[in-house]
Short mmCIF file of C-alpha atoms in Angstrom, two decimals:
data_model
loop_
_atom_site.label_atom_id
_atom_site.label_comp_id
_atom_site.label_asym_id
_atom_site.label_seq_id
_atom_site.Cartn_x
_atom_site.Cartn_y
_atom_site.Cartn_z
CA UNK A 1078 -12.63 -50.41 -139.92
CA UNK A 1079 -11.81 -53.96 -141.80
CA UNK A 1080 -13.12 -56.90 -139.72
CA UNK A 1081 -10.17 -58.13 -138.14
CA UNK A 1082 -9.19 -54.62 -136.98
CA UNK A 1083 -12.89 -54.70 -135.13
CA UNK A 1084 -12.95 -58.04 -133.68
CA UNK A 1085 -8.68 -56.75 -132.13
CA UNK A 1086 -10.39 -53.96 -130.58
CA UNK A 1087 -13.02 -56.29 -129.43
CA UNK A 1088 -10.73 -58.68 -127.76
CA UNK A 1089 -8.72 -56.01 -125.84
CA UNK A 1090 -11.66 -54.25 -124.73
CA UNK A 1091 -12.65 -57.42 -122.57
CA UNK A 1092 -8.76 -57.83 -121.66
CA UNK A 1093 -9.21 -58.14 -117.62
CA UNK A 1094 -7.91 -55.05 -116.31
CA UNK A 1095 -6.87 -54.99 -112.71
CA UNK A 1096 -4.79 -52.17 -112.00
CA UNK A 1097 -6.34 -49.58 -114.91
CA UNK A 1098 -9.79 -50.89 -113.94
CA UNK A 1099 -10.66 -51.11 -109.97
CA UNK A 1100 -13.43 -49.26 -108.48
CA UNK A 1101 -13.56 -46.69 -105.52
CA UNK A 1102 -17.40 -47.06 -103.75
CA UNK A 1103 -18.86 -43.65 -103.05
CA UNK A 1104 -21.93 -44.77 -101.68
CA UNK A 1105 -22.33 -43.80 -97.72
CA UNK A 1106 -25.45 -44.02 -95.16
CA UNK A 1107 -28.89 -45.43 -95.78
CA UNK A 1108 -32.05 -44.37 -96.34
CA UNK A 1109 -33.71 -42.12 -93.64
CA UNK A 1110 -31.75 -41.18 -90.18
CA UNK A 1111 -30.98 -44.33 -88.26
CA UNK A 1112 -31.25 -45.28 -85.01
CA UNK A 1113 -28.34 -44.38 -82.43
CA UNK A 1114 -25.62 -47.51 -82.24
CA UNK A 1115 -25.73 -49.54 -78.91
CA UNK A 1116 -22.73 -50.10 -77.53
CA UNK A 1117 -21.04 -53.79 -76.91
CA UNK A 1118 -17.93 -55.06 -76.64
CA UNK A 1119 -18.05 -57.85 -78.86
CA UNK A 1120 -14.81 -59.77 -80.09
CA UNK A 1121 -13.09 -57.72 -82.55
CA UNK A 1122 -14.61 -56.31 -85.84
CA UNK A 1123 -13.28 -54.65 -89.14
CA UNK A 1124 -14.56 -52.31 -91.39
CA UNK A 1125 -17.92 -51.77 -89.76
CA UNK A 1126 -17.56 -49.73 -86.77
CA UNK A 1127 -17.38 -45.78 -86.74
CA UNK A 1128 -13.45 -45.77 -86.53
CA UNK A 1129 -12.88 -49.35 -87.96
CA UNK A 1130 -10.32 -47.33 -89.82
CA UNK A 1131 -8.68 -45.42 -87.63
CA UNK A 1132 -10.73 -42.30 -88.83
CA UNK A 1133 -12.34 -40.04 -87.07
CA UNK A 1134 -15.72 -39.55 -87.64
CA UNK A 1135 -17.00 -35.66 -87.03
CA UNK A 1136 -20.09 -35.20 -84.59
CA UNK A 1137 -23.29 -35.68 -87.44
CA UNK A 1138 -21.80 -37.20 -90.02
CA UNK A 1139 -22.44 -40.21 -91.02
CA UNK A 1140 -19.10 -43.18 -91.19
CA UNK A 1141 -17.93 -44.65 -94.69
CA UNK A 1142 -18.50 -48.37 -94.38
CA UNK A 1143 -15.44 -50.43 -94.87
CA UNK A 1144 -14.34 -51.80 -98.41
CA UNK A 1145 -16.02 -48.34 -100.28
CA UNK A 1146 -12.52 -47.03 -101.00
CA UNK A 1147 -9.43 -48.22 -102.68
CA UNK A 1148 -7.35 -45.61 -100.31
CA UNK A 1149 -8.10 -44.62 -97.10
CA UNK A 1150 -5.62 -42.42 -94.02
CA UNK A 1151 -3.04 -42.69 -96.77
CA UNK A 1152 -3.11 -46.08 -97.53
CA UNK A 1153 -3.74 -47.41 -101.12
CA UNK A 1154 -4.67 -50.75 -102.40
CA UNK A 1155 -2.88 -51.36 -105.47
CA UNK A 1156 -2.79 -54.76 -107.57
CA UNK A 1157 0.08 -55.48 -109.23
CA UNK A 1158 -1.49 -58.19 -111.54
CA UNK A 1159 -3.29 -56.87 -114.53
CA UNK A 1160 -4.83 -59.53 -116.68
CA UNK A 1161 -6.24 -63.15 -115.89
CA UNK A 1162 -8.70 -65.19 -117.93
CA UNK A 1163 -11.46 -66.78 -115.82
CA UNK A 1164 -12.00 -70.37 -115.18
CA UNK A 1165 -7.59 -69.94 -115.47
CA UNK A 1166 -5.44 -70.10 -111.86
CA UNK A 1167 -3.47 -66.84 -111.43
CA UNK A 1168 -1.04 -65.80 -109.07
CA UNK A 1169 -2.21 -62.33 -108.04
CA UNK A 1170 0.00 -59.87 -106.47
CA UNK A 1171 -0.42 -56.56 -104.73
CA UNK A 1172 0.42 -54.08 -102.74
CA UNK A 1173 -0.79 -51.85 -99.93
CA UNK A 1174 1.25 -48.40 -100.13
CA UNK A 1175 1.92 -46.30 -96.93
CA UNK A 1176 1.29 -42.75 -96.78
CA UNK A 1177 5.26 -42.53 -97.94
CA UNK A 1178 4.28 -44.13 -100.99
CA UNK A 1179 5.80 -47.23 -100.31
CA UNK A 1180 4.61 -50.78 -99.88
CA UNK A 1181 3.64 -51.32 -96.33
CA UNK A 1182 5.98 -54.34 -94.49
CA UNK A 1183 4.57 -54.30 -91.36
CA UNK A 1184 1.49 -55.71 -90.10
CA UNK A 1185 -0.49 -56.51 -86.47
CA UNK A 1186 -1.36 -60.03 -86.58
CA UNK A 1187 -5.24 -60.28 -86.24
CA UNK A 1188 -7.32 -63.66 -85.91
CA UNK A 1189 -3.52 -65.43 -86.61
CA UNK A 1190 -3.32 -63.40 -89.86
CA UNK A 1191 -1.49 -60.18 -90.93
CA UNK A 1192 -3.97 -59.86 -93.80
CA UNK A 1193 -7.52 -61.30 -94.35
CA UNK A 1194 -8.54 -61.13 -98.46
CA UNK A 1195 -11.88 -61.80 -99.69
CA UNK A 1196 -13.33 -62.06 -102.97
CA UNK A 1197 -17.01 -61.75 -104.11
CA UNK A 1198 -19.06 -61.23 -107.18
CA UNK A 1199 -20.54 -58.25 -107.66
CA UNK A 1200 -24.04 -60.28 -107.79
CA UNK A 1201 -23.10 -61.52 -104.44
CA UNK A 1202 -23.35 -64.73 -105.84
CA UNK A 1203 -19.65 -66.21 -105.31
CA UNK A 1204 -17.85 -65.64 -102.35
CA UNK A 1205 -13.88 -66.50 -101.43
CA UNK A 1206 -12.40 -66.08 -98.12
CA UNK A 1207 -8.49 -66.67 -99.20
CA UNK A 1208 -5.30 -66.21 -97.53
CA UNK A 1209 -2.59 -64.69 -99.08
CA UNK A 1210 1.55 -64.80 -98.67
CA UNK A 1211 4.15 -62.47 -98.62
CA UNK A 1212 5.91 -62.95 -101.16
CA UNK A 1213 8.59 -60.02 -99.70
CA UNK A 1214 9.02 -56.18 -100.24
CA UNK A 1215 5.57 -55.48 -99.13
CA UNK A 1216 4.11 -57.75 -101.86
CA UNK A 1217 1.52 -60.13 -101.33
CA UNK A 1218 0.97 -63.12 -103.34
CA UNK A 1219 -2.36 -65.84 -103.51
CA UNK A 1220 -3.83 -68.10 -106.25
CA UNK A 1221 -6.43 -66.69 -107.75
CA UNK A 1222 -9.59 -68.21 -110.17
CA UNK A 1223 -12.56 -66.30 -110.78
CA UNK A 1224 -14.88 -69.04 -111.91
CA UNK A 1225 -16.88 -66.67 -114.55
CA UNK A 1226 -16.53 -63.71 -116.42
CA UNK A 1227 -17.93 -60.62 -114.90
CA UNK A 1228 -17.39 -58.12 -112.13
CA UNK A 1229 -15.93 -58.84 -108.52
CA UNK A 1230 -14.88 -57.14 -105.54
CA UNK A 1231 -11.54 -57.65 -103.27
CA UNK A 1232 -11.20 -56.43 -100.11
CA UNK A 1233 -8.38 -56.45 -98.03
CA UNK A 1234 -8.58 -56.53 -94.18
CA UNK A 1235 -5.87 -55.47 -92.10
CA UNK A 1236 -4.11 -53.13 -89.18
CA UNK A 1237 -0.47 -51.63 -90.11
CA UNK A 1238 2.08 -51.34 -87.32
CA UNK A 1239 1.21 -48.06 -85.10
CA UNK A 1240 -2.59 -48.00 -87.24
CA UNK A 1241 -5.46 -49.13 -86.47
CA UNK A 1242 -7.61 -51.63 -88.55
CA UNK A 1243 -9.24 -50.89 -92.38
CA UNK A 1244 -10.79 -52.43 -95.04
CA UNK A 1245 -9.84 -51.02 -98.78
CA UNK A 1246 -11.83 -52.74 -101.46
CA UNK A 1247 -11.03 -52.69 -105.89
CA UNK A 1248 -12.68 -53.87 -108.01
CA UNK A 1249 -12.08 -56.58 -110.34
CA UNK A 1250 -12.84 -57.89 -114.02
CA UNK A 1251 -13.47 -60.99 -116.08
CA UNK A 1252 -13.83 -60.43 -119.56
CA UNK A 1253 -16.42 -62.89 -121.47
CA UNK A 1254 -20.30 -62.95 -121.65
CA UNK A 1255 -21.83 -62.04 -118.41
CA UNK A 1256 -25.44 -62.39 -116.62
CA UNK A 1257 -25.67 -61.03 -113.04
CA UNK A 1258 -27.39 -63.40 -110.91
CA UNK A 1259 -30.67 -61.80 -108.76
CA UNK A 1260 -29.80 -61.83 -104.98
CA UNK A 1261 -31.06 -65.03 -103.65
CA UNK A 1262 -34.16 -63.93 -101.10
CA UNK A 1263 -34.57 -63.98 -97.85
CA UNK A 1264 -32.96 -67.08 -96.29
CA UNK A 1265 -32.22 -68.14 -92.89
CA UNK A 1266 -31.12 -71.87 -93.33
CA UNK A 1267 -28.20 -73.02 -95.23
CA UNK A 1268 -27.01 -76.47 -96.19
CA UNK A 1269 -23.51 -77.47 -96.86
CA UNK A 1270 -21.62 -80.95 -97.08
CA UNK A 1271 -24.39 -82.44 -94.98
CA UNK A 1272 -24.59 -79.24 -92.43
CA UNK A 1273 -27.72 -77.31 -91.44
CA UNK A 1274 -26.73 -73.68 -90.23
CA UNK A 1275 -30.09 -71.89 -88.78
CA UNK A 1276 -29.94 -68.14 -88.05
CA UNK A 1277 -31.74 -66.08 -85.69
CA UNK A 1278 -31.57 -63.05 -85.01
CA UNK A 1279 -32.11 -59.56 -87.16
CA UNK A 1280 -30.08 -56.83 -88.58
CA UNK A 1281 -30.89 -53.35 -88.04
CA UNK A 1282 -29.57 -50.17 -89.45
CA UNK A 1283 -27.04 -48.20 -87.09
CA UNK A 1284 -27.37 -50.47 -84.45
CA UNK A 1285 -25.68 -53.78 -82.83
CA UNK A 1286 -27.72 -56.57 -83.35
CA UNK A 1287 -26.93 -59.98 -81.99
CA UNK A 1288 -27.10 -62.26 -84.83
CA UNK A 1289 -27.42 -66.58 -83.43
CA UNK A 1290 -26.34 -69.73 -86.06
CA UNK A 1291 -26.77 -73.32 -85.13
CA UNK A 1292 -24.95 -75.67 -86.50
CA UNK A 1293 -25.98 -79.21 -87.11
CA UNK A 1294 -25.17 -82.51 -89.19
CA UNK A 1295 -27.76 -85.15 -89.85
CA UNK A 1296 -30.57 -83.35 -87.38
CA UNK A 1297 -28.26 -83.51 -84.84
CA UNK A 1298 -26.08 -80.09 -83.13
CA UNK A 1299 -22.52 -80.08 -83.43
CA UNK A 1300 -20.86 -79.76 -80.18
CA UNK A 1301 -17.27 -79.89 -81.37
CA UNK A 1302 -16.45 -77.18 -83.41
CA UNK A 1303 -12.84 -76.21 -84.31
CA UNK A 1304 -11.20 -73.36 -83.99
CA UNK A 1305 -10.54 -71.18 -87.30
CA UNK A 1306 -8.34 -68.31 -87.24
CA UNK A 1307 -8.38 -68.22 -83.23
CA UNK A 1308 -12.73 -68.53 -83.46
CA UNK A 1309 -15.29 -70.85 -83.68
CA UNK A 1310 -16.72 -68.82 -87.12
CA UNK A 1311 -16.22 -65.96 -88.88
CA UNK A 1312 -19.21 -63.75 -90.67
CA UNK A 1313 -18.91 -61.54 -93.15
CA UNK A 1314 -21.50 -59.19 -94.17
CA UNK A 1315 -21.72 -57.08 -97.47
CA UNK A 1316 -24.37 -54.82 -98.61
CA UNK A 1317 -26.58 -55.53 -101.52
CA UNK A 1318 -26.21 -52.03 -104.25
CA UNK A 1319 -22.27 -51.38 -102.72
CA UNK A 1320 -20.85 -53.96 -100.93
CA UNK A 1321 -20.47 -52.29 -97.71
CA UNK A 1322 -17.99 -54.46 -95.93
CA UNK A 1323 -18.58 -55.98 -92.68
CA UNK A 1324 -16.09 -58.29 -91.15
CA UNK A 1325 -17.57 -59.75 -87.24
CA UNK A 1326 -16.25 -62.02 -84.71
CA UNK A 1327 -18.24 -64.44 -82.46
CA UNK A 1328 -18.89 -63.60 -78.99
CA UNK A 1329 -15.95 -65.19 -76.95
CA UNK A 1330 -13.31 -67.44 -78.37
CA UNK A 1331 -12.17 -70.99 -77.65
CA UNK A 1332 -10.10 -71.17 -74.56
CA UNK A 1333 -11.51 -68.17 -72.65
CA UNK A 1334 -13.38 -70.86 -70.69
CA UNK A 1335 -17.16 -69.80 -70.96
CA UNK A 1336 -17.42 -70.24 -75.04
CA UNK A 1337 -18.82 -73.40 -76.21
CA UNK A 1338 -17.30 -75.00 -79.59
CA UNK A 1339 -20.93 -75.17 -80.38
CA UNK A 1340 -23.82 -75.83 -81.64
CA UNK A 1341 -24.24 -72.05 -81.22
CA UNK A 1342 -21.82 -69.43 -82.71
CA UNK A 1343 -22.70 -65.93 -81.32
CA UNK A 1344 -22.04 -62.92 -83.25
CA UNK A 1345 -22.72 -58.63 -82.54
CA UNK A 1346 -23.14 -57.24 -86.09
CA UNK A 1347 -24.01 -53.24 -86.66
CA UNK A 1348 -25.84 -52.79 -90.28
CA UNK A 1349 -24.57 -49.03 -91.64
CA UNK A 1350 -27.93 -48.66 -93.14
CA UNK A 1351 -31.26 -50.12 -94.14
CA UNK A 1352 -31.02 -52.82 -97.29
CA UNK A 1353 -30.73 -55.81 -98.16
CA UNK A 1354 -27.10 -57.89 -97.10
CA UNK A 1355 -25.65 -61.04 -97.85
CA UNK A 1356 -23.97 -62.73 -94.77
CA UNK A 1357 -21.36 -65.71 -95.47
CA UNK A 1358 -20.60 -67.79 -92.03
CA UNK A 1359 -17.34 -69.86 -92.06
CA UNK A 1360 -16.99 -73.00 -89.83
CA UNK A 1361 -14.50 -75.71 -89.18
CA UNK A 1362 -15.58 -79.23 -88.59
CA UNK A 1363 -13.36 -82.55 -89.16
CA UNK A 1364 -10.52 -80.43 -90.24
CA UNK A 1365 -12.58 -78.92 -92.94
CA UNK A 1366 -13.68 -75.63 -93.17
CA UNK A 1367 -17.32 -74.71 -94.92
CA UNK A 1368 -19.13 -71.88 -95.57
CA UNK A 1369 -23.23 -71.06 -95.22
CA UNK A 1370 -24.88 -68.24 -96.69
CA UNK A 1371 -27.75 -66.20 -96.18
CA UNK A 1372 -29.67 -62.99 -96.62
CA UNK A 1373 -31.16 -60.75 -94.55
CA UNK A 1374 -33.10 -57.25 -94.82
CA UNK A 1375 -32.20 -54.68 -92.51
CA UNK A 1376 -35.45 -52.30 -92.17
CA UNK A 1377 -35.62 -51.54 -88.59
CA UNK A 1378 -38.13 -54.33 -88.07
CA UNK A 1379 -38.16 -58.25 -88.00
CA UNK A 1380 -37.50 -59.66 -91.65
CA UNK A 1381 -40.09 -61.43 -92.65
CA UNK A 1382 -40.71 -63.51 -96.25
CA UNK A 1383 -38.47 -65.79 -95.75
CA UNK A 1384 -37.35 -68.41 -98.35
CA UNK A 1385 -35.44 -71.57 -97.28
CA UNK A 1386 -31.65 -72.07 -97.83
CA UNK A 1387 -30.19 -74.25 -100.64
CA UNK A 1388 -27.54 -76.28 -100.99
CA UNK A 1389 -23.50 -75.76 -101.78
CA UNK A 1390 -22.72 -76.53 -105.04
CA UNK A 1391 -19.08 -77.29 -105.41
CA UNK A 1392 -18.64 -75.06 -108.85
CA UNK A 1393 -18.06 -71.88 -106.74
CA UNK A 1394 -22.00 -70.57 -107.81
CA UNK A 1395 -24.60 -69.12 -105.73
CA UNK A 1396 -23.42 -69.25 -101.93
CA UNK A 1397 -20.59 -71.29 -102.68
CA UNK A 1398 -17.50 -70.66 -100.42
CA UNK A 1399 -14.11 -71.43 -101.39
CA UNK A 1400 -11.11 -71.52 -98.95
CA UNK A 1401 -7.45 -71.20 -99.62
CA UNK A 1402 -5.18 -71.97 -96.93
#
């Protein structure tokens, strides 16, 4: 083959592929049997509980965490874009199609939105929580940058009319040079914009675990949070290996008259397995809303090693999280 035939095939082997080129997760369970869930009633969560999905779950089986499958109770996550150059703004479009094939129209408002979209890096190293439109027919439209070539995840959070709530996940592609990023270790303080966020609290595999984060500015606790998305913060946990999708809620929510807008945000969180996870806490303060990362190992027993937080760096890298309202 001449040289300019090589470097063509070159170039569209690293075209991004969307549609041709999104992943279904297969991985399920953890390592050893895990302890039986606790119950709790906390406020609302997606993709992490035994039915999240409307499924049922048969008596010894272990659930699929949410975001492992592109389809799911026939429903399908399909994107509709199918290239993009990183660093580049795109408008990406998809669909979610109905057991009739069709694109799904109707949607149960949850947290003020009919869908929630993230976006992550496979390294775990970016995170996006973004907020799509509809741009009509069952399509839904959002501006889209990933920041580097390489590999990322979407997930899309939702409940159709009649369903109950699921998280489908695809994968996604930047074509250029690419160097994963090592998952940051053990952290339990983040800084961002001037913010300390302190986490106590432990996960544990297959079973609720009350997780704690303190916020503060200049040494001193924020009292005044706002409310985001009808909540005082929203956590999102993803497994390290998979991305095992874990969408919580705080305890409570402003206006029930018992939750404080701070400096505590309360959240019930149930790990599917042993592992490490990466846990991304957004928070709204002076009409601004931030994000604070961290990482925690879920291994049955306190974590311990921990290594402190670092800051935000506004270039969308490690624990960096963007917001598009």
């Amino acid at each position: 083959m001449n040289t300019p035939a090589k470097l063509g095939a070159y170039v569209l082997g690293l075209a991004v592929v969307f549609g041709a080129t999104f992943g279904v997760g297969t991985a399920v369970g953890g390592v050893g049997t895990p302890p039986a869930a606790e119950e709790h009633s906390a406020h609302g969560d997606h993709g992490g509980a035994p039915t999240a999905a409307g499924q049922a779950t048969p008596a010894g089986t272990a659930a699929i965490p949410g975001g492992l499958e592109v389809s799911q109770n026939g429903y399908t996550l399909t994107p509709l874009t199918t290239t993009a150059e990183p660093g580049k703004n795109t408008d990406f479009r998809f669909t979610v199609t109905g057991p009739d094939g069709k694109p799904v129209t109707g949607y149960q408002v949850q947290h003020e939105k009919k869908l929630h979209f993230i976006l992550v890096s496979r390294d775990l190293s970016h995170f996006q929580h973004l907020h799509p439109a509809e741009a009509g027919d069952g399509v839904w439209s959002v501006p889209l940058t990933l920041p580097e070539a390489g590999a990322y995840r979407m997930f899309a959070d939702f409940a159709p009319e009649g369903g109950s709530g699921m998280t489908l996940g695809a994968d996604l592609y930047a074509a250029g040079d690419y160097a994963p990023k090592a998952l940051p270790g053990v952290s339990r303080t983040a800084t961002v914009d001037g913010y300390t966020v302190t986490l106590d609290g432990d996960l544990a595999p297959g079973r609720t675990s009350r997780i704690t984060l303190k916020v503060s500015k200049d040494g001193k606790p924020v009292t005044d949070l706002q409310p985001y998305l009808g909540a005082y913060g929203h956590l999102v946990a993803l497994r390290g290996g998979d991305l095992a999708y874990l969408h919580v809620h705080p305890d409570g929510e402003p206006g029930d008259g018992k939750t404080q807008p701070g400096p505590e945000i309360v959240f019930y969180a149930e790990a599917p397995s042993r592992g490490d996870y990466r846990l991304f806490l957004d928070f709204q303060h002076d009409g601004k809303v931030r994000t604070a990362d961290f990482t925690l190992h879920a291994d049955g027993a306190p974590a311990s090693g921990e290594q402190g937080g670092h800051d935000e760096s506004p270039s969308g890298s490690a624990g960096h999280g963007e917001h598009t309202h």
